[in-house]
CSV table of C-alpha atoms and ligand atoms in Angstrom, one decimal:
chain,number,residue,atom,x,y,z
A,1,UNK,CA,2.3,-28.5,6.6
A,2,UNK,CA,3.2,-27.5,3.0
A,3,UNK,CA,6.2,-25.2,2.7
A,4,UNK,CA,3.8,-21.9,2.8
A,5,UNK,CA,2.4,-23.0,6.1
A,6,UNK,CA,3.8,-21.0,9.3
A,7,UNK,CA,6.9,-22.0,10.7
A,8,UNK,CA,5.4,-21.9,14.0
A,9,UNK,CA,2.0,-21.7,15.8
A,10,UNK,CA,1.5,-18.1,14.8
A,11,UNK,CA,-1.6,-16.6,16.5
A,12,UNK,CA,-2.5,-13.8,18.6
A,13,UNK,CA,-5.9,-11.7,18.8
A,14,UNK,CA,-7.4,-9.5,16.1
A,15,UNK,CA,-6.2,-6.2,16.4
A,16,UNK,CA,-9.8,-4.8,16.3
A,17,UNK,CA,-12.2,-7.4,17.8
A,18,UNK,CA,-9.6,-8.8,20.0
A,19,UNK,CA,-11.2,-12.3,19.0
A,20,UNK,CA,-8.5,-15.4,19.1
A,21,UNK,CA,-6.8,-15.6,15.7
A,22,UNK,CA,-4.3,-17.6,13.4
A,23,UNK,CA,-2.3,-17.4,10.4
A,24,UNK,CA,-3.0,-19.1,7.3
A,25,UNK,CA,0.1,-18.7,5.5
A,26,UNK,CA,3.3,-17.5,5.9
A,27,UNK,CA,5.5,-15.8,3.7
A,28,UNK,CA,8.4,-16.4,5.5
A,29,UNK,CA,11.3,-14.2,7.0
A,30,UNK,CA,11.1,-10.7,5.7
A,31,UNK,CA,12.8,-7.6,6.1
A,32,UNK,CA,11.3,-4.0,6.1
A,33,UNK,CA,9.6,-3.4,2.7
A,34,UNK,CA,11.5,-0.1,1.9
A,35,UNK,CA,14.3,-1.0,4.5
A,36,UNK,CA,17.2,-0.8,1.3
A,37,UNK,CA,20.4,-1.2,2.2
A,38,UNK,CA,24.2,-0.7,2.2
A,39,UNK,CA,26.3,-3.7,1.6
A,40,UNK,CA,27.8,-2.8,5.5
A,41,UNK,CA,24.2,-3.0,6.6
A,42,UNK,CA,23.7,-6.2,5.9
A,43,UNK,CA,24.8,-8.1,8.9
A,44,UNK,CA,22.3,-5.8,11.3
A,45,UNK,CA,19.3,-6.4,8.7
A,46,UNK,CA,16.1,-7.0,10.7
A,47,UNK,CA,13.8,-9.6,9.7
A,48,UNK,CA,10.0,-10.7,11.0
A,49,UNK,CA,7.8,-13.9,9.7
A,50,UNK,CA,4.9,-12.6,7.6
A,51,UNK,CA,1.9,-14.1,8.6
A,52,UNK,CA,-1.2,-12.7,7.4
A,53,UNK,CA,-4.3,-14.2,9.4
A,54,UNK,CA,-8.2,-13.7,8.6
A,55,UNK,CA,-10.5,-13.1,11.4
A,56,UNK,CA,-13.8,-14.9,11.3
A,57,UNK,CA,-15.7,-12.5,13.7
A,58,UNK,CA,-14.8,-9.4,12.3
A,59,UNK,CA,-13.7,-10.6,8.5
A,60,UNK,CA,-10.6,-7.9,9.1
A,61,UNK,CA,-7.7,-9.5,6.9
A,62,UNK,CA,-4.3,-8.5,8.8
A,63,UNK,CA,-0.5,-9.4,9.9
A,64,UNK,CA,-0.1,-11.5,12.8
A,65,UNK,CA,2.9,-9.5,13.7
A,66,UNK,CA,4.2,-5.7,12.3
A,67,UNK,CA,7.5,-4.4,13.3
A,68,UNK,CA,7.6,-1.3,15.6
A,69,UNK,CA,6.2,1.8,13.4
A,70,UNK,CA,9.6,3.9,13.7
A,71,UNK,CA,11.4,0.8,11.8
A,72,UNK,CA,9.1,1.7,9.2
A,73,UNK,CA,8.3,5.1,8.8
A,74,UNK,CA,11.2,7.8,9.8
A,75,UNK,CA,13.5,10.4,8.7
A,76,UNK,CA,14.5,7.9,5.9
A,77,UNK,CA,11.6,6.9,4.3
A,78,UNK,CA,12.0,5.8,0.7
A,79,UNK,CA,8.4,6.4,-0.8
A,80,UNK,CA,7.4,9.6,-2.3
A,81,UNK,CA,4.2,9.5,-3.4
A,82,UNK,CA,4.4,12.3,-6.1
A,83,UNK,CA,7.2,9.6,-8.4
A,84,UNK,CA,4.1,8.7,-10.4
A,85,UNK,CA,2.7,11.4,-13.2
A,86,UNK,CA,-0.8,9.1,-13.1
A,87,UNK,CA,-1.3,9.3,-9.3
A,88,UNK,CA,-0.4,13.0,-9.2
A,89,UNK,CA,-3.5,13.3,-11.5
A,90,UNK,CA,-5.3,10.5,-9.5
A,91,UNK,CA,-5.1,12.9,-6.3
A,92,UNK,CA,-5.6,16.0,-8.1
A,93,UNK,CA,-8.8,14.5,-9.4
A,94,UNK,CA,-9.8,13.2,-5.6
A,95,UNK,CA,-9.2,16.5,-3.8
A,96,UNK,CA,-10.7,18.6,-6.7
A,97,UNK,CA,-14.0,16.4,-5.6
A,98,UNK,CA,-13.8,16.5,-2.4
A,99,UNK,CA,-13.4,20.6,-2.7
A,100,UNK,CA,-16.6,21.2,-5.4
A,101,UNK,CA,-18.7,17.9,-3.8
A,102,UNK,CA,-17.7,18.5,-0.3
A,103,UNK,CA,-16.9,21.8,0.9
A,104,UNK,CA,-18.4,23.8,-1.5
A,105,UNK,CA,-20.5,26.4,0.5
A,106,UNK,CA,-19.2,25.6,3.9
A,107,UNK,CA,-17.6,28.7,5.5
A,108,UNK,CA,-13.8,28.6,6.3
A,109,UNK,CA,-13.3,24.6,6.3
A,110,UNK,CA,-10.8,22.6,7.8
A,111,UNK,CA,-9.5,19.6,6.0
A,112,UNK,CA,-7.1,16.7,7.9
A,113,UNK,CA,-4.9,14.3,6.2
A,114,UNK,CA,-3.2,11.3,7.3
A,115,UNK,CA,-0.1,10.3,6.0
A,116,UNK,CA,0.1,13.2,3.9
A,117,UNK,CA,3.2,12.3,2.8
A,118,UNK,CA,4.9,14.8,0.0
A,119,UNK,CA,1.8,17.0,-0.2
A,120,UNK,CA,0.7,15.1,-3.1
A,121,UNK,CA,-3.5,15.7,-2.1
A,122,UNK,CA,-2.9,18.7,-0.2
A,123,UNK,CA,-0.8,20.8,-2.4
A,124,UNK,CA,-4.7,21.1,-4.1
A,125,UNK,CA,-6.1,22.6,-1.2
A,126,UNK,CA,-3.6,24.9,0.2
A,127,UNK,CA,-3.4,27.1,-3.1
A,128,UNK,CA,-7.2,27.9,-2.7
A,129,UNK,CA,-6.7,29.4,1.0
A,130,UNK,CA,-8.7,26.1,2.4
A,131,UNK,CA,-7.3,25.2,6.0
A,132,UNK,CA,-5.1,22.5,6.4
A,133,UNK,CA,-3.2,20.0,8.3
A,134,UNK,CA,-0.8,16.9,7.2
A,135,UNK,CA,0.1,14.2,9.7
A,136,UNK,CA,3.3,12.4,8.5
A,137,UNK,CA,5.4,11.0,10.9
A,138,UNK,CA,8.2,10.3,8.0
A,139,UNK,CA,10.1,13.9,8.3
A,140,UNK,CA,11.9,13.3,5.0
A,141,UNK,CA,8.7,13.7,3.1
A,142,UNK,CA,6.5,16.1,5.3
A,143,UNK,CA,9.8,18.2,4.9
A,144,UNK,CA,9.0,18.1,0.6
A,145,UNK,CA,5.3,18.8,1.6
A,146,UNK,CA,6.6,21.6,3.9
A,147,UNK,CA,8.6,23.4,1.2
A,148,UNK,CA,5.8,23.4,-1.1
A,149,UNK,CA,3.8,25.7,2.0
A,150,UNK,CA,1.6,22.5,3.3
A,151,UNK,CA,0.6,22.7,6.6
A,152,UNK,CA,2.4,19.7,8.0
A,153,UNK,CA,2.8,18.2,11.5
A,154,UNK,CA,5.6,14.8,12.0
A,155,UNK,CA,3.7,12.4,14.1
A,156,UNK,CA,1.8,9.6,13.9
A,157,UNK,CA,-2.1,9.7,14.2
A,158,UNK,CA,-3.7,8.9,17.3
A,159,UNK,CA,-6.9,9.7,19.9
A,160,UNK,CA,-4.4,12.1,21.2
A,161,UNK,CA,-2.9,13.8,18.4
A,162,UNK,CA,-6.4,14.4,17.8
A,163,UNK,CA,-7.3,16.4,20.9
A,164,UNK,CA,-4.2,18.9,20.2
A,165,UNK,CA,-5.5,19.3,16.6
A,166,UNK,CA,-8.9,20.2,18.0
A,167,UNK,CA,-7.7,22.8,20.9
A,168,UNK,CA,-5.2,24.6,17.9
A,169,UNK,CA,-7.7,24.5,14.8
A,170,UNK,CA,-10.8,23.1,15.9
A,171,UNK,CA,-12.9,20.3,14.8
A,172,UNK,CA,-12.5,19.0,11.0
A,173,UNK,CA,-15.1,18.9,7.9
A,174,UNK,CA,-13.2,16.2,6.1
A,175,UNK,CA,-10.7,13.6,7.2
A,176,UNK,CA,-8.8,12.3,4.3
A,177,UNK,CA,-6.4,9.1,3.9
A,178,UNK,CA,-4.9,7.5,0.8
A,179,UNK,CA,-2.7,4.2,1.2
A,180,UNK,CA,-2.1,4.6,5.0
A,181,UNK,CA,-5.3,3.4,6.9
A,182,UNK,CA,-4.0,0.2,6.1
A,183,UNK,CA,-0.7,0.7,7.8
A,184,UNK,CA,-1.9,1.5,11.1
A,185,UNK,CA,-2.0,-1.1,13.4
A,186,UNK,CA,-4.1,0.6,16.0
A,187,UNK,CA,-7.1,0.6,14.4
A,188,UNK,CA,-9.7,1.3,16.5
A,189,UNK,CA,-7.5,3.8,18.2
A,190,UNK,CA,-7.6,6.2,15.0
A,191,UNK,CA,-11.4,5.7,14.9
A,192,UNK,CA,-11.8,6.7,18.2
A,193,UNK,CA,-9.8,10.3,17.2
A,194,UNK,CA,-11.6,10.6,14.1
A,195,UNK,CA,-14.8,10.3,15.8
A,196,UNK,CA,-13.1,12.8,18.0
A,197,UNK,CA,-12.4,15.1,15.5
A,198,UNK,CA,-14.8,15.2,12.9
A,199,UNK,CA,-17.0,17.9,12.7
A,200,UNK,CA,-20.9,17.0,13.7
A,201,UNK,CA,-21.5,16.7,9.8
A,202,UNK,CA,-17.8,16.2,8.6
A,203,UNK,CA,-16.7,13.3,6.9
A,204,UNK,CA,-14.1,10.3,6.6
A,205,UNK,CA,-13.0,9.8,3.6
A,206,UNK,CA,-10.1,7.5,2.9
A,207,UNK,CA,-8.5,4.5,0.2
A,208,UNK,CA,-6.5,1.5,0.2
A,209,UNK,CA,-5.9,-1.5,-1.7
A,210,UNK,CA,-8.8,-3.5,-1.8
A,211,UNK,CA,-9.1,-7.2,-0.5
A,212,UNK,CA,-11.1,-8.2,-3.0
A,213,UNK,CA,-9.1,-7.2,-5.6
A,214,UNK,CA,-5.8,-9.2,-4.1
A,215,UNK,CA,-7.8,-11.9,-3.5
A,216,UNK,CA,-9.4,-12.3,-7.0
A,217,UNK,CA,-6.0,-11.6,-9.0
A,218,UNK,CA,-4.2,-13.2,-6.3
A,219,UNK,CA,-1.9,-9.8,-6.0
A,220,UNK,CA,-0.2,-11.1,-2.4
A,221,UNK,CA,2.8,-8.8,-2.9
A,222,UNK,CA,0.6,-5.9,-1.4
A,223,UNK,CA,1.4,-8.0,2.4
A,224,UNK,CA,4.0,-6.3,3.3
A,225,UNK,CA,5.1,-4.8,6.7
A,226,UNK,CA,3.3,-1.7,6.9
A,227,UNK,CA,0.0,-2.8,5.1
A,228,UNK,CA,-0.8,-4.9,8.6
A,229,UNK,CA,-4.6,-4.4,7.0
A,230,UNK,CA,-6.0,-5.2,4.0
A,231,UNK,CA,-9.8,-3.6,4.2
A,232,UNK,CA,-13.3,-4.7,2.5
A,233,UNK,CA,-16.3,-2.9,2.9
A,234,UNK,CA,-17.6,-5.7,5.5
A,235,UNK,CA,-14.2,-5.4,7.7
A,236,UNK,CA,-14.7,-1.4,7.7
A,237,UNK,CA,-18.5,-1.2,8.1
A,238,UNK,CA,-17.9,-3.3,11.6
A,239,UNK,CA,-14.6,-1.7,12.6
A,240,UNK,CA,-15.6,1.7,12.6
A,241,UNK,CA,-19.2,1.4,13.9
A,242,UNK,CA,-18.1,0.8,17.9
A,243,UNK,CA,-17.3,4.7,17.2
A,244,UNK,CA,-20.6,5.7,15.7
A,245,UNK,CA,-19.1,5.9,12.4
A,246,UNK,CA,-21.3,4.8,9.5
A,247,UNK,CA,-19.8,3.5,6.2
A,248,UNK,CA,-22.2,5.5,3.9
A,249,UNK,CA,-20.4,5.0,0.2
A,250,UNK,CA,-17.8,3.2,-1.1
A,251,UNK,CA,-16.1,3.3,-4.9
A,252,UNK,CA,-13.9,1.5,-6.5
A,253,UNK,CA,-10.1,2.5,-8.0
A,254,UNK,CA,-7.6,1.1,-10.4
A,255,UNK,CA,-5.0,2.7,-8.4
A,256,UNK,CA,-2.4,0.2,-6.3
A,257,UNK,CA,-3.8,-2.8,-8.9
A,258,UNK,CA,-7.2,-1.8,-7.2
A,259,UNK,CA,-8.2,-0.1,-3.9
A,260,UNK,CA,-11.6,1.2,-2.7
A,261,UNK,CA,-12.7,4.2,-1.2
A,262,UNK,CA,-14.6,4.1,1.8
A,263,UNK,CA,-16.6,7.1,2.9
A,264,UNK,CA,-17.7,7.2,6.6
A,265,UNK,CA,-19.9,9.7,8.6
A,266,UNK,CA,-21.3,10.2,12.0
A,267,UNK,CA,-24.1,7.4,12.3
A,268,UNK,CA,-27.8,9.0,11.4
A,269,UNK,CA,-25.9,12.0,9.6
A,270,UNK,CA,-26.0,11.1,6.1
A,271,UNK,CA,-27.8,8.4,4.3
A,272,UNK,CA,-25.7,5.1,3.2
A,273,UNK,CA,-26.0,5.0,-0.7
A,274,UNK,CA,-27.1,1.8,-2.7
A,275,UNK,CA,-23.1,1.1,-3.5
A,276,UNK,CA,-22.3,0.1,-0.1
A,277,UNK,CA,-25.3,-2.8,0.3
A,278,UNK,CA,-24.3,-4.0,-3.5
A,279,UNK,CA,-20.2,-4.3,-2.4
A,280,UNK,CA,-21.4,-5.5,1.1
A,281,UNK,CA,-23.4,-8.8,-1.2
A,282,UNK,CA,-20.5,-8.9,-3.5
A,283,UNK,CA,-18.2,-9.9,-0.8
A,284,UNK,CA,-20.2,-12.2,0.5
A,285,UNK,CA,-20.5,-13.5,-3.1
A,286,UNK,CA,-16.8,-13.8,-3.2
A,287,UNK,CA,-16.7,-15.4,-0.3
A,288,UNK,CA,-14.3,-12.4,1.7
A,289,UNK,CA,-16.2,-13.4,4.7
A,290,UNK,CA,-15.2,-17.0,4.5
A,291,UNK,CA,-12.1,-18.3,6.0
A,292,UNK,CA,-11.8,-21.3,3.2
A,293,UNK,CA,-11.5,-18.3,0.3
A,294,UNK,CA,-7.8,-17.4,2.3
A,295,UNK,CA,-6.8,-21.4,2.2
A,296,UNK,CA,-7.6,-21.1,-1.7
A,297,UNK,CA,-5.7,-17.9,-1.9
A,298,UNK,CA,-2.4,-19.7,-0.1
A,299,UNK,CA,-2.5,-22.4,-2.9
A,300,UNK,CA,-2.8,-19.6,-5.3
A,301,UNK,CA,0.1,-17.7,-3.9
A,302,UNK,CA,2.2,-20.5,-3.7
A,303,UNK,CA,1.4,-21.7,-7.7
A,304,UNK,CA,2.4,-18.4,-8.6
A,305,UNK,CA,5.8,-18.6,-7.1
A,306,UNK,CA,6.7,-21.8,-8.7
A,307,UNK,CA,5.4,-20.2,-12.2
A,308,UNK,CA,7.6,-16.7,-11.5
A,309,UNK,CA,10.6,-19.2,-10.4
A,310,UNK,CA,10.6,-21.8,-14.0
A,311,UNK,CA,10.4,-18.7,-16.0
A,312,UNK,CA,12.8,-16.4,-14.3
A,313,UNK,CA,15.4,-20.2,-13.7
A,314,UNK,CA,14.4,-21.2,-17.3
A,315,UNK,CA,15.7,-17.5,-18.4
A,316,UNK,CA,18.8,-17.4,-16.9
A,317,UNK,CA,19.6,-21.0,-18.0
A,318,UNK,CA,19.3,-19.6,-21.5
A,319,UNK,CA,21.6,-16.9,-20.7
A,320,UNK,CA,19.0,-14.0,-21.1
A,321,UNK,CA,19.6,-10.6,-19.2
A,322,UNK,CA,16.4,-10.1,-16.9
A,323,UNK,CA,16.2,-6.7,-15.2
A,324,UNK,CA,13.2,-5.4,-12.5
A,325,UNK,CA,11.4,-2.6,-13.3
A,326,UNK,CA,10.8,-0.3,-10.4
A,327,UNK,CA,12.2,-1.3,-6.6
A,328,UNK,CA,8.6,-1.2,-5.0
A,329,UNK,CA,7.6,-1.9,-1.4
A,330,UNK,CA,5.4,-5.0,-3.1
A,331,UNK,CA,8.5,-6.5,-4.8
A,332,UNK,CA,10.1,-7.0,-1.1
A,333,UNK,CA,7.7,-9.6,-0.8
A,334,UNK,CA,7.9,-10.9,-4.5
A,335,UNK,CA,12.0,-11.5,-4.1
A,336,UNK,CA,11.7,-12.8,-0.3
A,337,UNK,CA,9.1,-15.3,-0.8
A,338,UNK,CA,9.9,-16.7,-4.4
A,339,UNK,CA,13.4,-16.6,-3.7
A,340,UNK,CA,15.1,-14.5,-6.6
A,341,UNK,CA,18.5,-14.1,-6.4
A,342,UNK,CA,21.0,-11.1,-8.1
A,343,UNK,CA,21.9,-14.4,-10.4
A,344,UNK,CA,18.2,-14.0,-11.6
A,345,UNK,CA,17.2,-10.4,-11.7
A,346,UNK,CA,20.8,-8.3,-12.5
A,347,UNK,CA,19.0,-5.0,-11.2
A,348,UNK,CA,16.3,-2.9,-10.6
A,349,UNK,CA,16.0,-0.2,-12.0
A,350,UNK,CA,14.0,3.1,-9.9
A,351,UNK,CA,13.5,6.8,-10.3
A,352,UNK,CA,13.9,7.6,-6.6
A,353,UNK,CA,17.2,8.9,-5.5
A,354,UNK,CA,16.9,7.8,-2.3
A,355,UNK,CA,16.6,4.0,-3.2
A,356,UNK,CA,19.3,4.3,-6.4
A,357,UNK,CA,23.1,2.8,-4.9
A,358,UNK,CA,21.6,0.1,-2.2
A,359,UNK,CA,20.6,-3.1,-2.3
A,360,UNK,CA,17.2,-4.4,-2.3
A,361,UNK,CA,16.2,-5.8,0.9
A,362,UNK,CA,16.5,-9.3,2.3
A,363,UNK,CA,17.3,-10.5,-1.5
A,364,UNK,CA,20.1,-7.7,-1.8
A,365,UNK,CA,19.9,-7.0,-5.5
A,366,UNK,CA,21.6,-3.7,-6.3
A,367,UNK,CA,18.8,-1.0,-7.0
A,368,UNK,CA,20.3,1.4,-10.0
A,369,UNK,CA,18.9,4.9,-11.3
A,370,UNK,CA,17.0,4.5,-14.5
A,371,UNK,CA,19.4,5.7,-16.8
A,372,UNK,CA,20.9,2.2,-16.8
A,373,UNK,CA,17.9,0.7,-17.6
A,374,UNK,CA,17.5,2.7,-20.8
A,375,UNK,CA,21.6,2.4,-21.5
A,376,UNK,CA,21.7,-1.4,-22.3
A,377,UNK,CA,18.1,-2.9,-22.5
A,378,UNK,CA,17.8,-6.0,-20.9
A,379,UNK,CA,16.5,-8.6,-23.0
A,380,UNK,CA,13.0,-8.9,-20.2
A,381,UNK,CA,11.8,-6.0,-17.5
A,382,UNK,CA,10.4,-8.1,-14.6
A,383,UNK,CA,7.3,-5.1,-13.8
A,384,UNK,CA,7.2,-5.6,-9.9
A,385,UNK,CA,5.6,-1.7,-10.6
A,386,UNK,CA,2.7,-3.6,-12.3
A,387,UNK,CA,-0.1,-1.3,-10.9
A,388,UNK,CA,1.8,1.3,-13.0
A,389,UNK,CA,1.7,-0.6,-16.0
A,390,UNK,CA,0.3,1.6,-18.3
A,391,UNK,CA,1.8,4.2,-17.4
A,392,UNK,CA,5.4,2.4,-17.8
A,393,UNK,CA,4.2,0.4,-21.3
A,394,UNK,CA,3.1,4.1,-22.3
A,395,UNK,CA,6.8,5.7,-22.1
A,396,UNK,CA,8.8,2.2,-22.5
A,397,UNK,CA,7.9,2.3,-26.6
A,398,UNK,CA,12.0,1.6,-27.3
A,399,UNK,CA,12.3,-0.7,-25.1
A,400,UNK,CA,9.6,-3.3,-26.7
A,401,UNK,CA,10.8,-1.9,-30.1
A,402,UNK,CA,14.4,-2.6,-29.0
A,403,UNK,CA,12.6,-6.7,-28.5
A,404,UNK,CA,12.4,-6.0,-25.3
A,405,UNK,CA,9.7,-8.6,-23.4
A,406,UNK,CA,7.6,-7.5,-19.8
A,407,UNK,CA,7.1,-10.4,-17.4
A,408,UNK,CA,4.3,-10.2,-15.3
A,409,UNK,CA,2.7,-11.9,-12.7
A,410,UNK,CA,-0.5,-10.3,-11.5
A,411,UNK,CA,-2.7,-11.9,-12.3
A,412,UNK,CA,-0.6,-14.5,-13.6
A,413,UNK,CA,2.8,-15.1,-14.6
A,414,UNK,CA,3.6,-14.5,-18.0
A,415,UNK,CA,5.4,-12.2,-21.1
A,416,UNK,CA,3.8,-9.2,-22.7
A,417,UNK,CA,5.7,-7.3,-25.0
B,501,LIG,P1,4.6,2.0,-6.1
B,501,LIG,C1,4.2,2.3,-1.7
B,501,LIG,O1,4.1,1.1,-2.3
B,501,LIG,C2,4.3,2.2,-0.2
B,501,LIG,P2,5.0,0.7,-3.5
B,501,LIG,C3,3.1,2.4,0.6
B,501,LIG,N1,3.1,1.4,1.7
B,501,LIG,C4,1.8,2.2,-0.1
B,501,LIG,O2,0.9,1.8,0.5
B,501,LIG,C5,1.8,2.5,-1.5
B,501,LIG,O3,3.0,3.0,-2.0
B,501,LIG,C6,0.8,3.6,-1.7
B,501,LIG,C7,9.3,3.6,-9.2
B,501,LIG,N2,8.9,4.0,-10.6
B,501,LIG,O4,3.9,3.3,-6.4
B,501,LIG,C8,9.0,4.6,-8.2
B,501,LIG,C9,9.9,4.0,-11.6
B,501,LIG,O5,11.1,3.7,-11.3
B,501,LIG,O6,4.1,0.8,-6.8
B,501,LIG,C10,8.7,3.8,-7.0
B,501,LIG,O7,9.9,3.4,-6.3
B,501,LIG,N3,9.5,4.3,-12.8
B,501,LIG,C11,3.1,3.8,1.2
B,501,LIG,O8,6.4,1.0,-3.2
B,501,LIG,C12,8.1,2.5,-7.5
B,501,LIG,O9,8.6,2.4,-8.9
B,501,LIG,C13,8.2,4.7,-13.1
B,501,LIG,O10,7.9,5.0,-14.3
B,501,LIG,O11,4.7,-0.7,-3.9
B,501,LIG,C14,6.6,2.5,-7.6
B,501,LIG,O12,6.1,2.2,-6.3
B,501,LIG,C15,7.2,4.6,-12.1
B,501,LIG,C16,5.8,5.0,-12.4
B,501,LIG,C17,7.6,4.3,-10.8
B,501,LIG,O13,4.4,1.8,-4.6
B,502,LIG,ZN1,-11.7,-9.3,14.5
């Protein structure tokens, strides 16, 4: 066993086609993603192995084991979704479609979201008098997206929820999602209440990071606790279908270093556009449905930690001042697996208050507001917010002028400046 293999026999059953299945890899012990800490926390931190596993009979990539949801998501949680400008346009852009494309001409519609977090999609609809409802069990966000007038109910999505939704508001027209499919581990559970609650015509509409995309730029820091999925076309097509839903388009986004959007309808309802048959061949082309492509994707992992580790050891022997650039979920994994210490990466730097004073968790390197960052430049910005990159290259002009130097390592480690 190489030092990325599982510590244990770590197996279990595919938490949509209850077939037998293993883990390929593990990324070792690992706290909760966006669990950051006080230094008195530290001796009660929880920590879980990371074990992704690949099913061969329904191709669904996913965790072998996810801590308990309300570790996760709860009155604390540290992601807003509105701290980037770019994805505030992204989901003004996607709920400005799904209003002209969508719901134009239907009378009074009702729209659904999932995860809805700080109202970042929804503040778009409820301006326009469209109804709405947000289902975000984290009550320190839904309470932004409350104060902003969004419709927003604090629980977590289920068959059941679903059948309350329908006795107050009726059935829906469209169910939306954005970066929280992924994160919930009953799968076919929230098919079964969408294919409760969707209108006879509605749709599904939702996006996540894209397994192709990890796989082919070898992003693994988007396995984390809460994404227990990482989707394809193929894995969605068969996990929604027990529940009559149909995946009937799919498109491709740059957002989250690449995700995909899946669109889904009732079976026989609307007809399945040429996209989904090309991306259905392209996966099979990159071999997604092939259990050897996750072995390759282990060896890649594990070269790209030993490349992160020289540079960033090579770097401190030379007495250079390496800070990270925004404390992301993804970077949990990054720090935990590779192993970098506060003797490596001083801080991170991050705009969200909530995070700004703690420690990072597992490798406990102190998080700091952004004004320190721009104080004393460090002499390289380790950019664990890579899928923001242009974004942060656009506004960090000084700091490259300053001889400031990114390092990177999606999809490979090395400097930019
Ligand atoms: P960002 C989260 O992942 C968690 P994360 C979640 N599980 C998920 O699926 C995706 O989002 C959608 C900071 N920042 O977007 C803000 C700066 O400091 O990559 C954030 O803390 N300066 C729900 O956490 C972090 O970086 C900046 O200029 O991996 C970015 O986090 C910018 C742009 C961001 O998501
Ligand atoms: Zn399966």
């Amino acid at each position: 066993m190489t030092k990325s293999g599982p510590q244990h026999d770590l197996s279990g059953r595919c938490r949509v086609c209850n077939a037998q299945i293993s883990a390929f890899m593990s990324f070792g012990r690992m706290p909760i993603a966006n669990g950051f800490l006080n230094e008195e926390e530290i001796a009660n931190e929880y920590f879980f192995e990371l074990a992704p596993a690949f099913c061969e009979q329904c191709s669904m990539f996913q965790l072998i084991t996810q801590p308990q949801p309300e570790k996760m998501f709860h009155g604390q949680y540290a992601f807003y979704s509105s701290s980037s400008r770019y994805m505030q346009m992204h989901f003004e852009a996607f709920a400005n479609k799904v209003i002209t494309e969508i719901l134009a001409g239907g009378s009074d519609p009702f729209v659904v979201e999932l995860g809805s977090n700080d109202g970042i999609m929804l503040r778009h609809f409820h301006p326009r008098g469209i109804r709405h409802l947000g289902v975000e069990p984290s009550v320190n966000v839904a309470e932004v997206a409350r104060s902003r007038g969004i419709q927003t109910t604090s629980a977590f999505f289920n068959r059941k929820l679903t059948e309350e939704i329908v006795g107050e508001y009726g059935r829906a027209d469209v169910i939306l999602a954005a970066n929280v499919m992924c994160h919930i581990p009953d799968l076919p559970g929230v098919a079964a209440g969408a294919q409760h609650l969707l209108a006879s015509n509605g749709i599904l509409i939702f996006e996540e990071p894209y397994l192709g995309d990890m796989i082919g730029k070898t992003s693994y820091d988007q396995i984390y606790d809460e994404h227990v999925f990482i989707f394809s076309a193929t894995s969605i097509a068969r996990a929604f279908a027990p529940y009559d839903l149909e995946l009937v388009d799919v498109a491709p986004q740059i957002t989250h270093g690449g995700s995909m959007r899946y669109t889904l309808a009732r079976k026989g309802s609307r007809q399945a556009t040429a996209r989904v048959a090309k991306q259905l061949a392209q996966e099979r082309a990159q071999g997604l449905d092939d259990a050897k492509t996750y072995l390759g994707f282990r060896q890649n992992c594990e070269n790209s930690r030993a490349r992160l580790m020289q540079m960033l050891n090579d770097l401190n022997e030379q007495g250079k001042r390496v800070v990270g650039y925004g404390a992301t979920s993804k970077s949990t994994t990054v720090t935990n697996y590779c192993g970098i210490t506060p003797q490596l990466v001083e801080f991170i730097s991050d705009t969200t208050p909530i995070k700004q004073g703690k420690l990072s968790p597992g490798a406990h390197i102190p998080v700091r507001p952004y004004g320190e960052f721009i104080r004393a430049y460090p002499d390289y910005a380790l950019l664990f917010a890579w899928n923001h990159a242009a974004e942060i290259r656009e506004k960090e002009q000084a700091f490259v002028a300053a001889g400031g130097q990114w390092i990177v390592y999606v999809p490979d480690v090395r400097v930019i400046s």
